[in-house]
Rosetta silent file (secondary structure, phi, psi, omega in degrees, C-alpha in Angstrom):
SEQUENCE: MKEIRVGIAGLGRLGKVHAENLAFHIPGVRLTAACSIVSEELSFARDRLGAESVFSDYDEMLSKAELDAVVIVTSSPLHCEELKKALECGKHVFTEKPLGVNVEECKEAEKAVEAHPDRIFFLGFMRRFDPSYLYAKKKISEGAIGRPYLVKATGIDPESAVEGAIRFAPTSGGLYIDMASHDIDLMRWFLGSEAREVYALGANFKHPEFPEAGDVETGCALYQFRNGAIGMLHVGRTAAHGYHIETEIVGTEGSIRISPMPAKNLALLYDKRGVVTECVEGFPERFREAYRNEMQEFIRCVRSGEQPEVSVYDGTRATELSFATTKSFREKRPVTL
SCORE:     score description
SCORE:     0.000 S_00000001
   1 L     0.000  125.324 -178.926  -65.084  -86.335   44.300 S_00000001
   2 L   -65.660  133.211  178.540  -66.694  -82.966   43.704 S_00000001
   3 L   -77.536  131.006  178.955  -64.248  -80.088   43.804 S_00000001
   4 E   -90.905  120.165 -178.488  -65.129  -77.466   46.440 S_00000001
   5 E   -92.555  122.498 -173.231  -64.776  -73.941   45.036 S_00000001
   6 E  -122.611  138.858  170.544  -63.666  -71.470   47.702 S_00000001
   7 E  -114.207  142.144 -179.724  -63.280  -67.713   47.765 S_00000001
   8 E  -117.425  137.982  176.430  -61.241  -65.964   50.429 S_00000001
   9 E  -115.461  117.252 -177.573  -61.729  -62.426   51.742 S_00000001
  10 L   102.873  118.786 -177.173  -58.683  -60.913   53.424 S_00000001
  11 L  -130.931   40.446  172.388  -55.062  -61.717   52.590 S_00000001
  12 L   -76.016 -155.728 -174.677  -53.113  -60.317   55.518 S_00000001
  13 H   -59.342  -48.371  179.248  -50.733  -62.415   57.588 S_00000001
  14 H   -76.999  -34.925  177.182  -53.338  -64.997   58.626 S_00000001
  15 H   -57.405  -39.674  177.901  -55.270  -64.705   55.373 S_00000001
  16 H   -64.148  -37.743  177.875  -52.184  -65.818   53.486 S_00000001
  17 H   -60.302  -49.814 -179.907  -51.878  -68.874   55.759 S_00000001
  18 H   -64.694  -41.528 -177.840  -55.450  -69.940   55.006 S_00000001
  19 H   -64.029  -42.160  179.070  -55.140  -69.106   51.313 S_00000001
  20 H   -66.562  -37.524  176.116  -51.968  -71.170   50.876 S_00000001
  21 H   -62.391  -44.257  179.897  -53.573  -74.106   52.693 S_00000001
  22 H   -64.876  -39.910 -175.758  -56.590  -73.917   50.389 S_00000001
  23 H   -75.369  -34.270 -168.387  -54.469  -73.555   47.265 S_00000001
  24 H  -124.163  -19.433 -166.248  -51.815  -76.179   47.961 S_00000001
  25 H  -120.967   -2.295 -178.259  -52.500  -78.429   50.946 S_00000001
  26 L  -121.333  112.896 -176.901  -56.137  -79.545   51.005 S_00000001
  27 L   -62.202  146.104  174.957  -57.195  -82.113   48.380 S_00000001
  28 L    77.040   16.416 -179.753  -60.344  -81.507   46.400 S_00000001
  29 E  -120.321  140.323  173.590  -60.353  -77.738   46.914 S_00000001
  30 E  -123.321  120.919  175.039  -59.941  -75.008   44.313 S_00000001
  31 E   -76.080   96.247 -172.048  -59.135  -71.470   45.399 S_00000001
  32 E   -82.366  -37.672 -174.250  -61.428  -69.860   42.871 S_00000001
  33 E  -146.376  155.657  176.927  -61.457  -66.238   44.011 S_00000001
  34 E  -140.251  146.625 -177.923  -59.741  -63.835   46.383 S_00000001
  35 E  -131.854  132.622  176.732  -60.766  -60.438   47.705 S_00000001
  36 L  -160.072  153.897  174.949  -58.600  -57.707   49.221 S_00000001
  37 L   -91.911    1.909 -179.386  -58.386  -53.917   49.232 S_00000001
  38 L  -106.579  117.976 -174.200  -54.591  -54.201   48.844 S_00000001
  39 H   -61.939  -36.904  179.189  -53.463  -54.541   45.223 S_00000001
  40 H   -62.977  -34.563  179.506  -50.242  -56.377   46.138 S_00000001
  41 H   -70.863  -34.030  176.234  -52.280  -59.021   47.940 S_00000001
  42 H   -67.949  -37.889  175.923  -54.463  -59.531   44.887 S_00000001
  43 H   -63.138  -40.886  177.683  -51.344  -59.979   42.762 S_00000001
  44 H   -59.775  -45.646 -178.270  -50.115  -62.550   45.287 S_00000001
  45 H   -64.979  -39.733 -177.769  -53.403  -64.453   45.055 S_00000001
  46 H   -75.302  -48.283 -171.854  -53.417  -64.440   41.264 S_00000001
  47 H   -85.017  -39.347 -176.210  -49.724  -65.041   40.551 S_00000001
  48 H   -90.533  -38.191 -174.021  -48.601  -67.133   43.529 S_00000001
  49 L  -100.014  -14.464  178.674  -51.773  -69.000   44.467 S_00000001
  50 L    77.924   23.628  177.228  -53.416  -69.318   41.067 S_00000001
  51 L   -60.740  134.180 -175.816  -56.733  -67.732   42.024 S_00000001
  52 L   -70.550  -33.957  179.836  -58.911  -67.577   38.901 S_00000001
  53 E  -144.363  147.176 -179.951  -60.397  -64.172   39.727 S_00000001
  54 E  -128.232  149.509 -174.689  -59.572  -61.402   42.187 S_00000001
  55 E  -139.552  147.046  172.358  -61.767  -58.639   43.553 S_00000001
  56 L   -99.488   -3.650 -179.591  -61.368  -55.480   45.577 S_00000001
  57 L  -124.941  124.143 -175.900  -65.074  -55.541   46.515 S_00000001
  58 H   -63.125  -45.262 -179.854  -66.531  -58.331   48.671 S_00000001
  59 H   -60.249  -36.791  179.495  -70.078  -58.018   47.312 S_00000001
  60 H   -66.514  -40.323  177.543  -68.742  -58.282   43.780 S_00000001
  61 H   -61.144  -43.900 -179.826  -66.888  -61.502   44.624 S_00000001
  62 H   -62.375  -38.367 -174.557  -70.073  -63.020   46.062 S_00000001
  63 H   -83.178  -30.048 -172.397  -72.141  -62.081   43.021 S_00000001
  64 H  -103.119  -32.329 -177.733  -69.679  -62.846   40.214 S_00000001
  65 L   -83.182  143.023  176.102  -67.480  -65.740   41.353 S_00000001
  66 L   -85.932  103.752 -170.836  -68.801  -69.306   41.227 S_00000001
  67 L  -128.488  144.086  168.857  -68.282  -70.374   44.839 S_00000001
  68 L   -95.356  -30.907 -173.937  -69.405  -73.129   47.165 S_00000001
  69 E  -147.199  155.952  178.965  -67.807  -71.592   50.253 S_00000001
  70 E  -126.611  135.828  174.885  -66.301  -68.364   51.543 S_00000001
  71 E  -110.865  121.104 -174.232  -63.421  -67.968   54.006 S_00000001
  72 E  -106.240  115.722  179.597  -63.509  -64.621   55.862 S_00000001
  73 L  -133.265   36.571 -179.503  -60.210  -63.313   57.233 S_00000001
  74 L   -85.210 -174.640  178.814  -60.903  -59.587   57.013 S_00000001
  75 L   -65.788  150.163 -170.879  -60.675  -57.036   59.832 S_00000001
  76 H   -53.329  -41.988 -177.662  -62.810  -57.874   62.877 S_00000001
  77 H   -64.375  -13.183 -178.172  -65.525  -55.189   62.411 S_00000001
  78 H   -93.204  -15.505 -170.295  -66.415  -56.700   59.018 S_00000001
  79 H   -56.765  -50.051 -173.479  -66.914  -60.316   60.087 S_00000001
  80 H   -60.960  -50.599 -177.988  -70.556  -60.187   61.133 S_00000001
  81 H   -65.594  -38.476 -178.025  -71.872  -58.379   58.061 S_00000001
  82 H   -70.849  -37.867  179.092  -69.769  -60.428   55.648 S_00000001
  83 H   -68.192  -35.938  177.145  -70.798  -63.789   57.074 S_00000001
  84 H   -62.827  -45.336 -179.959  -74.477  -62.765   56.868 S_00000001
  85 H   -61.919  -42.242 -178.777  -74.092  -61.774   53.218 S_00000001
  86 H   -64.970  -43.541  177.967  -72.329  -65.017   52.338 S_00000001
  87 H   -62.660  -41.645  179.107  -74.990  -67.157   54.006 S_00000001
  88 H   -63.968  -26.433  176.976  -77.747  -65.189   52.265 S_00000001
  89 L   -86.516    4.704  176.869  -76.003  -65.931   48.957 S_00000001
  90 L    83.427   18.047 -178.640  -76.146  -69.653   49.748 S_00000001
  91 L   -94.717  148.999  165.400  -72.453  -70.109   50.570 S_00000001
  92 E   -74.401  149.727 -171.275  -70.906  -72.194   53.298 S_00000001
  93 E  -132.564  130.012  164.890  -68.884  -69.942   55.606 S_00000001
  94 E  -112.684  127.412  175.455  -65.640  -70.147   57.542 S_00000001
  95 E  -130.327  140.055  175.086  -64.873  -67.005   59.512 S_00000001
  96 E   -70.163  156.354  173.434  -61.952  -66.153   61.694 S_00000001
  97 L   -72.502  154.745    0.839  -62.584  -65.023   65.248 S_00000001
  98 L   -81.018  158.072  175.891  -63.949  -62.793   66.585 S_00000001
  99 L   -61.467  -41.512  176.892  -67.501  -63.578   65.554 S_00000001
 100 L  -153.959  165.210 -177.789  -68.337  -59.919   66.191 S_00000001
 101 L   -87.999   -2.778  172.410  -66.746  -56.936   67.864 S_00000001
 102 L  -153.157  170.929 -175.579  -69.510  -56.793   70.481 S_00000001
 103 H   -66.183  -35.499  179.795  -72.170  -59.093   71.888 S_00000001
 104 H   -60.121  -43.190  177.588  -74.930  -57.479   69.805 S_00000001
 105 H   -64.071  -38.481  178.055  -73.104  -58.387   66.588 S_00000001
 106 H   -60.978  -40.712  178.040  -72.629  -61.945   67.849 S_00000001
 107 H   -64.684  -37.211  175.261  -76.381  -62.242   68.395 S_00000001
 108 H   -62.502  -41.888  179.139  -76.941  -60.995   64.828 S_00000001
 109 H   -64.243  -40.582  177.133  -74.544  -63.648   63.584 S_00000001
 110 H   -56.658  -46.422 -179.915  -76.407  -66.320   65.554 S_00000001
 111 H   -61.781  -39.853  179.893  -79.678  -65.320   63.848 S_00000001
 112 H   -64.786  -41.931  179.209  -78.022  -65.428   60.425 S_00000001
 113 H   -67.313  -42.647  179.762  -76.648  -68.924   61.044 S_00000001
 114 H   -63.223  -30.118 -179.761  -79.969  -70.148   62.454 S_00000001
 115 L   -75.027  -11.325 -177.660  -81.752  -68.838   59.342 S_00000001
 116 L  -132.370   65.028 -177.043  -79.591  -71.067   57.096 S_00000001
 117 L   -65.498  -15.535  179.306  -79.431  -74.511   58.774 S_00000001
 118 L   -84.942   -5.023  179.154  -78.550  -76.117   55.444 S_00000001
 119 L  -104.338  146.100  175.964  -75.264  -74.178   55.263 S_00000001
 120 L   -82.188  131.084  171.610  -72.089  -75.005   57.162 S_00000001
 121 E  -121.938  127.632 -173.423  -70.837  -72.295   59.491 S_00000001
 122 E  -130.525  126.011  179.783  -67.368  -72.757   60.957 S_00000001
 123 E  -104.343  134.217 -170.158  -65.654  -70.450   63.460 S_00000001
 124 E   -79.818   65.030  168.691  -61.862  -70.376   63.532 S_00000001
 125 L   -89.938   79.906 -166.375  -60.946  -71.472   67.056 S_00000001
 126 H   -69.396  -21.600 -177.239  -57.898  -73.239   65.649 S_00000001
 127 H   -64.355  -24.520  175.716  -56.391  -74.338   68.973 S_00000001
 128 H   -65.772  -13.248 -178.182  -59.093  -76.999   69.202 S_00000001
 129 H  -111.041    4.348  174.904  -57.423  -78.529   66.122 S_00000001
 130 L   -73.941  134.334 -176.568  -53.840  -78.359   67.362 S_00000001
 131 H   -54.458  -39.119 -178.447  -52.480  -81.904   67.889 S_00000001
 132 H   -68.210  -42.745  178.898  -51.327  -81.185   71.449 S_00000001
 133 H   -69.266  -37.563  176.003  -54.643  -79.687   72.529 S_00000001
 134 H   -62.460  -40.347  177.972  -56.572  -82.491   70.801 S_00000001
 135 H   -62.572  -44.332  179.456  -54.429  -85.016   72.662 S_00000001
 136 H   -61.262  -43.670  179.780  -55.124  -83.278   75.976 S_00000001
 137 H   -62.051  -41.060  179.061  -58.875  -83.262   75.288 S_00000001
 138 H   -62.772  -45.966 -179.232  -58.778  -86.977   74.427 S_00000001
 139 H   -64.071  -38.429  177.844  -56.887  -87.859   77.617 S_00000001
 140 H   -64.328  -43.370  179.574  -59.315  -85.823   79.706 S_00000001
 141 H   -63.212  -30.793  178.908  -62.281  -87.571   78.062 S_00000001
 142 L   -80.891   -5.750  179.349  -60.645  -90.913   78.855 S_00000001
 143 L    85.362   16.991 -174.243  -60.339  -89.929   82.533 S_00000001
 144 L   -62.469  -30.108  179.500  -56.546  -89.789   82.549 S_00000001
 145 L  -117.279   21.631 -178.695  -56.433  -86.891   85.035 S_00000001
 146 L    72.255 -142.756  179.686  -59.721  -87.541   86.786 S_00000001
 147 L   -91.940  120.323 -179.679  -62.148  -84.645   86.877 S_00000001
 148 E   -69.871  133.656 -178.947  -60.587  -81.398   85.584 S_00000001
 149 E  -131.889   -2.192 -179.677  -61.069  -78.511   88.007 S_00000001
 150 E  -150.943  131.811  171.517  -58.454  -75.914   87.023 S_00000001
 151 E  -122.610  125.120  176.380  -57.139  -74.511   83.747 S_00000001
 152 E  -110.764  117.799 -173.712  -54.125  -72.174   83.780 S_00000001
 153 E  -122.899  131.728  177.829  -53.661  -70.411   80.454 S_00000001
 154 E  -124.619  132.407  176.480  -50.856  -68.101   79.345 S_00000001
 155 E  -142.564  107.379 -175.772  -50.725  -66.204   76.071 S_00000001
 156 E  -128.736  121.439  175.990  -47.999  -63.589   75.557 S_00000001
 157 E   -72.747  155.786 -177.572  -47.062  -62.020   72.245 S_00000001
 158 E   -72.585  146.817  175.018  -43.363  -61.413   71.550 S_00000001
 159 H   -57.032  -29.777 -179.083  -41.695  -58.115   72.413 S_00000001
 160 H   -63.834  -18.618 -179.345  -40.498  -58.053   68.808 S_00000001
 161 H  -106.033   10.539 -170.854  -44.102  -57.411   67.708 S_00000001
 162 H   -67.838  -29.594 -179.517  -44.973  -54.805   70.341 S_00000001
 163 H   -61.748  -38.902  176.622  -44.864  -51.805   67.971 S_00000001
 164 H   -65.806  -39.238  177.810  -47.756  -53.269   66.019 S_00000001
 165 H   -64.747  -36.995  177.949  -49.677  -53.874   69.249 S_00000001
 166 H   -64.582  -43.513  178.710  -49.097  -50.253   70.270 S_00000001
 167 H   -63.695  -34.581 -176.467  -50.468  -48.985   66.962 S_00000001
 168 H   -82.505  -19.439 -171.784  -53.509  -51.250   67.316 S_00000001
 169 H   -53.716  -43.322 -176.986  -54.163  -50.453   70.999 S_00000001
 170 H   -62.968  -22.109 -177.280  -56.483  -47.435   70.510 S_00000001
 171 H  -119.184    6.466 -173.776  -58.920  -49.511   68.428 S_00000001
 172 L   -78.776  -18.187 -173.625  -58.341  -53.048   69.752 S_00000001
 173 L    88.512   -4.543  179.201  -61.004  -52.944   72.449 S_00000001
 174 L   108.944  161.757 -174.755  -58.375  -53.669   75.068 S_00000001
 175 H   -53.806  -46.192 -174.208  -55.971  -56.445   75.960 S_00000001
 176 H   -70.744  -39.666  178.359  -58.600  -59.007   76.965 S_00000001
 177 H   -68.822  -36.818 -178.111  -60.822  -58.536   73.938 S_00000001
 178 H   -71.934  -39.056 -165.728  -57.791  -58.562   71.650 S_00000001
 179 H  -121.271  -11.068 -167.867  -55.943  -61.541   73.108 S_00000001
 180 L   -97.410   -9.649 -168.948  -58.027  -63.673   75.470 S_00000001
 181 H   -63.760  -38.360 -179.894  -60.710  -65.322   73.321 S_00000001
 182 H   -65.116  -44.164 -179.953  -58.731  -68.456   72.403 S_00000001
 183 H   -66.795  -38.758  176.999  -57.745  -69.142   76.016 S_00000001
 184 H   -62.252  -43.098  178.213  -61.296  -68.467   77.211 S_00000001
 185 H   -61.664  -41.764  179.449  -62.628  -70.913   74.620 S_00000001
 186 H   -64.266  -38.697  177.599  -60.139  -73.563   75.758 S_00000001
 187 H   -58.870  -48.200  179.561  -61.178  -73.127   79.389 S_00000001
 188 H   -60.851  -41.813 -176.906  -64.818  -73.734   78.468 S_00000001
 189 H   -65.671  -48.718 -176.951  -63.825  -76.696   76.274 S_00000001
 190 H   -73.145  -36.336 -175.873  -61.620  -78.440   78.819 S_00000001
 191 H   -88.473  -16.500  178.489  -63.803  -77.760   81.875 S_00000001
 192 L    63.210   37.792 -176.603  -67.124  -78.456   80.162 S_00000001
 193 L  -155.290  166.604  176.370  -68.816  -75.533   81.853 S_00000001
 194 L  -103.734  148.271  178.714  -69.610  -71.833   81.512 S_00000001
 195 E   -74.494  144.604  177.311  -68.048  -69.099   83.628 S_00000001
 196 E  -115.174  -16.413  179.739  -70.266  -67.360   86.175 S_00000001
 197 E  -155.857  147.262  179.087  -67.867  -64.757   87.591 S_00000001
 198 E  -141.132  144.487  172.559  -64.589  -63.077   86.652 S_00000001
 199 E  -133.015  125.165 -172.551  -62.133  -60.759   88.357 S_00000001
 200 E  -127.226  147.772  176.752  -59.399  -59.157   86.251 S_00000001
 201 E  -130.798  164.164  176.481  -56.352  -56.965   86.862 S_00000001
 202 E  -142.893  157.877 -179.939  -53.821  -55.234   84.622 S_00000001
 203 E  -147.096  153.537  179.505  -50.286  -53.897   84.879 S_00000001
 204 L  -145.528  121.408 -176.669  -47.899  -51.783   82.801 S_00000001
 205 L  -129.754  -11.463 -170.811  -44.158  -51.431   83.383 S_00000001
 206 L  -122.909  -39.960 -173.257  -42.445  -51.051   80.033 S_00000001
 207 L  -119.836   99.101 -178.038  -44.502  -49.301   77.354 S_00000001
 208 L   -64.637  -13.484  179.446  -46.345  -46.142   78.476 S_00000001
 209 H   -62.767  -29.872 -179.897  -48.139  -46.027   75.119 S_00000001
 210 H   -66.885  -51.307  176.228  -50.594  -48.669   76.347 S_00000001
 211 H   -60.555  -33.475  177.642  -51.943  -46.685   79.326 S_00000001
 212 H   -62.723  -26.704  177.866  -52.098  -43.615   77.081 S_00000001
 213 L   -95.242    8.586 -179.369  -54.476  -45.632   74.872 S_00000001
 214 L    77.880   24.459 -175.559  -56.495  -46.781   77.891 S_00000001
 215 L  -131.946 -177.859  176.602  -54.946  -50.248   77.865 S_00000001
 216 L  -136.281  164.567 -179.830  -52.200  -52.277   79.568 S_00000001
 217 L   -91.728  -17.726 -178.564  -49.417  -54.558   78.396 S_00000001
 218 E  -139.569  140.206  177.608  -50.133  -57.390   80.866 S_00000001
 219 E  -142.111  149.399  174.595  -53.339  -58.759   82.380 S_00000001
 220 E  -131.696  142.302 -179.983  -54.406  -61.535   84.745 S_00000001
 221 E  -141.552  148.296  179.009  -57.923  -62.830   85.342 S_00000001
 222 E  -121.343  127.388 -177.248  -59.548  -65.398   87.624 S_00000001
 223 E  -115.788  138.167  169.062  -62.733  -67.208   86.551 S_00000001
 224 E  -107.724  125.538 -178.940  -65.218  -69.221   88.600 S_00000001
 225 E   -96.111  160.468 -173.867  -67.176  -71.712   86.494 S_00000001
 226 L   -63.583  -27.478  178.689  -70.693  -72.918   87.133 S_00000001
 227 L   -87.801    8.702  178.871  -69.506  -76.442   87.937 S_00000001
 228 L    94.198   -9.242 -179.021  -67.125  -75.079   90.587 S_00000001
 229 L   -73.348  167.857 -174.505  -63.989  -75.237   88.438 S_00000001
 230 E  -125.960  143.824  171.692  -61.482  -72.387   88.184 S_00000001
 231 E  -121.845  137.876  177.519  -59.744  -70.671   85.286 S_00000001
 232 E  -123.842  126.143 -174.967  -56.556  -68.615   85.569 S_00000001
 233 E  -122.607  136.583  173.420  -55.516  -66.382   82.666 S_00000001
 234 E  -133.625  113.516  178.046  -52.286  -64.469   81.979 S_00000001
 235 E  -124.182  149.876 -178.067  -52.089  -62.483   78.745 S_00000001
 236 E  -167.073 -177.882 -173.944  -49.505  -59.958   77.634 S_00000001
 237 E  -132.127   14.400 -170.747  -47.507  -58.399   74.845 S_00000001
 238 E  -133.863   40.529  176.084  -43.882  -58.387   75.988 S_00000001
 239 E   -70.615  119.249 -176.339  -42.418  -61.919   75.967 S_00000001
 240 L   -68.918  -28.929 -170.737  -38.689  -61.409   75.496 S_00000001
 241 L   -93.297  -10.900 -178.294  -38.051  -64.934   74.185 S_00000001
 242 L   139.940 -159.797 -178.052  -40.781  -65.202   71.529 S_00000001
 243 L   -82.911  115.429 -172.262  -44.443  -66.183   71.230 S_00000001
 244 E  -112.242  109.672  175.409  -45.404  -67.869   74.509 S_00000001
 245 E  -121.937  121.886 -177.684  -48.516  -70.032   74.628 S_00000001
 246 E  -143.023  138.141  179.169  -48.862  -72.397   77.580 S_00000001
 247 E  -138.561  136.222  174.412  -51.823  -74.282   79.039 S_00000001
 248 E  -127.960  130.395  175.808  -52.116  -76.544   82.070 S_00000001
 249 E  -113.137  121.239 -176.860  -55.207  -78.574   82.929 S_00000001
 250 E  -107.646  130.443  179.009  -55.297  -79.857   86.509 S_00000001
 251 E  -124.164  178.948 -177.460  -57.590  -82.702   87.544 S_00000001
 252 L   -68.293  -19.463 -176.818  -58.341  -84.758   90.607 S_00000001
 253 L  -122.961    9.556 -179.804  -55.938  -87.508   89.493 S_00000001
 254 E   160.016 -171.267 -179.512  -53.235  -85.648   87.586 S_00000001
 255 E  -148.603  161.991  177.344  -52.502  -82.809   85.200 S_00000001
 256 E  -129.318  130.508  176.517  -51.531  -82.109   81.585 S_00000001
 257 E  -115.875  131.033 -179.214  -49.192  -79.298   80.528 S_00000001
 258 E  -114.652  120.852  177.757  -49.095  -78.092   76.935 S_00000001
 259 L    58.245   49.650  175.236  -46.071  -76.122   75.686 S_00000001
 260 L   -61.986  -24.487  170.663  -44.459  -75.211   79.025 S_00000001
 261 L  -127.103  112.921 -174.481  -41.520  -74.243   76.823 S_00000001
 262 L   -74.585   68.654 -172.340  -42.656  -72.870   73.417 S_00000001
 263 E   -71.214  141.828  175.591  -39.865  -74.609   71.504 S_00000001
 264 L   -66.775  -38.710  179.621  -39.290  -73.983   67.791 S_00000001
 265 L  -161.144 -165.343 -177.162  -38.302  -77.634   67.312 S_00000001
 266 L   -90.993    4.126 -177.823  -36.615  -80.517   69.147 S_00000001
 267 L   -82.122  146.065  172.560  -33.081  -79.165   68.673 S_00000001
 268 L  -115.471  133.152  179.258  -30.926  -77.820   71.526 S_00000001
 269 E  -100.305  122.735  178.865  -28.247  -75.221   70.836 S_00000001
 270 E  -105.282  114.200  178.414  -25.069  -75.488   72.943 S_00000001
 271 E  -149.428 -163.235 -174.951  -23.007  -72.277   72.968 S_00000001
 272 L   -64.589  -15.418  176.840  -21.486  -69.678   75.320 S_00000001
 273 L   -84.346   -8.985 -176.222  -24.958  -68.949   76.718 S_00000001
 274 E   110.555 -144.099  178.237  -25.331  -72.557   77.847 S_00000001
 275 E   -98.403  117.300 -170.810  -27.981  -74.920   76.524 S_00000001
 276 E  -115.672  131.844  171.113  -30.481  -72.899   74.517 S_00000001
 277 L  -106.677  115.173  178.487  -33.912  -73.867   73.219 S_00000001
 278 L   -73.499  145.609 -174.018  -35.023  -71.517   70.463 S_00000001
 279 E  -110.146  158.459  176.177  -38.688  -70.489   70.642 S_00000001
 280 L   -65.740  154.732 -172.521  -41.407  -69.937   68.072 S_00000001
 281 L  -107.233   -9.693 -179.323  -41.797  -66.329   66.955 S_00000001
 282 L  -174.673  171.842 -175.510  -45.522  -66.015   66.225 S_00000001
 283 H   -65.556  -34.364  179.117  -48.895  -67.716   65.883 S_00000001
 284 H   -61.443  -32.980  179.518  -48.534  -68.741   62.190 S_00000001
 285 H   -76.506  -47.640 -177.093  -45.489  -70.804   63.158 S_00000001
 286 H   -63.824  -39.992 -172.573  -46.840  -72.251   66.415 S_00000001
 287 L  -112.254   28.843 -179.652  -50.239  -73.210   65.018 S_00000001
 288 H   -54.887  -48.110 -177.853  -49.316  -74.027   61.400 S_00000001
 289 H   -70.032  -35.615  179.568  -50.699  -77.553   61.650 S_00000001
 290 H   -63.808  -42.258  178.759  -53.788  -76.431   63.567 S_00000001
 291 H   -61.758  -40.397  179.218  -54.729  -73.934   60.837 S_00000001
 292 H   -67.942  -41.933 -178.788  -54.428  -76.653   58.209 S_00000001
 293 H   -63.720  -42.625 -177.778  -56.396  -79.140   60.300 S_00000001
 294 H   -67.603  -35.718  178.392  -59.288  -76.770   60.951 S_00000001
 295 H   -69.951  -35.937  174.416  -59.586  -75.877   57.260 S_00000001
 296 H   -61.746  -40.172  179.635  -59.570  -79.560   56.357 S_00000001
 297 H   -67.408  -38.361  175.915  -62.367  -80.094   58.856 S_00000001
 298 H   -59.135  -47.307 -179.611  -64.357  -77.205   57.356 S_00000001
 299 H   -64.850  -38.946  177.182  -64.079  -78.738   53.884 S_00000001
 300 H   -60.477  -42.764  179.137  -65.037  -82.156   55.276 S_00000001
 301 H   -64.419  -39.472  177.334  -68.152  -80.629   56.839 S_00000001
 302 H   -60.472  -43.018 -179.343  -69.039  -78.916   53.548 S_00000001
 303 H   -66.681  -43.886 -171.890  -68.802  -82.267   51.746 S_00000001
 304 H   -87.406  -20.090 -174.488  -70.721  -84.274   54.330 S_00000001
 305 L    79.397    7.203 -179.088  -73.269  -81.654   55.391 S_00000001
 306 L   -85.855  127.223  179.220  -72.300  -82.325   59.013 S_00000001
 307 L   -70.408  141.348 -177.735  -72.245  -79.265   61.259 S_00000001
 308 L   -72.844  162.218  177.645  -68.908  -78.737   63.060 S_00000001
 309 L   -65.893  -39.834  178.376  -68.388  -79.077   66.792 S_00000001
 310 L   -76.553  121.348 -173.045  -67.317  -75.421   67.033 S_00000001
 311 L  -114.397  171.186  176.045  -70.517  -73.401   66.726 S_00000001
 312 H   -60.471  -30.233 -178.301  -71.593  -69.812   66.361 S_00000001
 313 H   -71.171  -28.681  174.123  -72.593  -69.926   70.038 S_00000001
 314 H   -63.044  -37.507  177.194  -69.003  -70.655   71.056 S_00000001
 315 H   -64.597  -41.310  178.401  -68.081  -67.357   69.419 S_00000001
 316 H   -64.738  -45.615 -179.072  -70.751  -65.507   71.379 S_00000001
 317 H   -60.336  -42.962  179.874  -69.714  -67.080   74.687 S_00000001
 318 H   -63.753  -39.733  179.024  -66.063  -66.153   74.131 S_00000001
 319 H   -67.182  -43.380  178.302  -67.023  -62.579   73.254 S_00000001
 320 H   -58.885  -42.945 -179.038  -69.301  -62.249   76.288 S_00000001
 321 H   -69.855  -37.683  177.957  -66.522  -63.474   78.562 S_00000001
 322 H   -62.897  -41.715  178.970  -63.913  -61.212   76.964 S_00000001
 323 H   -70.230  -37.226  177.198  -66.129  -58.170   77.514 S_00000001
 324 H   -64.882  -37.796  177.463  -66.943  -59.214   81.075 S_00000001
 325 H   -65.118  -43.072  177.470  -63.217  -59.581   81.761 S_00000001
 326 H   -62.801  -41.389  178.687  -62.561  -56.132   80.314 S_00000001
 327 H   -61.930  -43.575  178.349  -65.400  -54.680   82.414 S_00000001
 328 H   -61.662  -44.264  179.218  -63.939  -56.233   85.568 S_00000001
 329 H   -61.720  -46.290 -175.330  -60.494  -54.827   84.788 S_00000001
 330 H   -72.906  -32.820 -178.280  -61.769  -51.324   84.071 S_00000001
 331 H   -94.856   -4.994  177.416  -64.180  -51.178   86.998 S_00000001
 332 L    55.198   50.252  179.131  -61.813  -52.960   89.415 S_00000001
 333 L  -157.624  158.502  173.832  -64.438  -55.345   90.700 S_00000001
 334 L   -66.059  145.511  178.474  -65.709  -58.892   90.145 S_00000001
 335 E  -121.275  128.415  177.878  -68.276  -59.204   87.349 S_00000001
 336 E   -93.711  136.799  178.721  -71.037  -61.828   87.418 S_00000001
 337 L   -96.537    0.000    0.000  -72.237  -63.293   84.148 S_00000001
């Protein structure tokens, strides 16, 4: 079996997750190179992960390292340009969401992918590879809940991480652009349709820094899909108990609920507070298996030449919907797509 040589760009919190999966958990892969502007992260890649070469310049990594594929986990404004460069250099590409920081960049990315049909392009919508979400999709396809007509999605970051969200707020693009793309993608995936209208609201009760940055700490949005189905979204940044991700798909013959309680494990703690279920604290913990599964699927696609189900166009649709939701919130009116 031919060894797939991979270079990774970006070694922050999520970059480390992908890098460790590539280095230790996916057979037939060699983490050949790593790129970061942070010297400590390069030391981590070389000493802990065994990367053969490290670079502080992305272009230099593309030109000097012998690579079959590139994994892009850099800051969002760099994704579009970096994926284009990698494709032009003949590399297969995995890039984390977002595809671009605006719709125009997404369209540029589409053109770059279309210009290289012989290369694999994989977008990191990892929830599609989470065992629970995969199970729900399978049951829906089998008709277990009849025809799905409503998706209720909740995504709330923990209060323990709010200081980082406050620092990021002035440049994040807003709550919906920052936090809603995964839930929006799941709505499209489960309902099998595109949204045609959205109405969004926002609220702030705890951290005045968000309104000062032109943002809010909590948002809700209602979507009407072209097939008549409905999406309900609740996103926020102040979950007291931990990282809260919950999805419910309602159909004509039943419903499926995923993670109504974001439990850390199957253990129950009995103490003076009563019966306590400890919760996950962040996305690397909640979606550990999903991140590994999606990277395995990327490598499988590279080997087989088979294009993945998640496409560049899914990234554009999610970005378009995130911006439409933000527009509705800011203009206080429904927005038609």
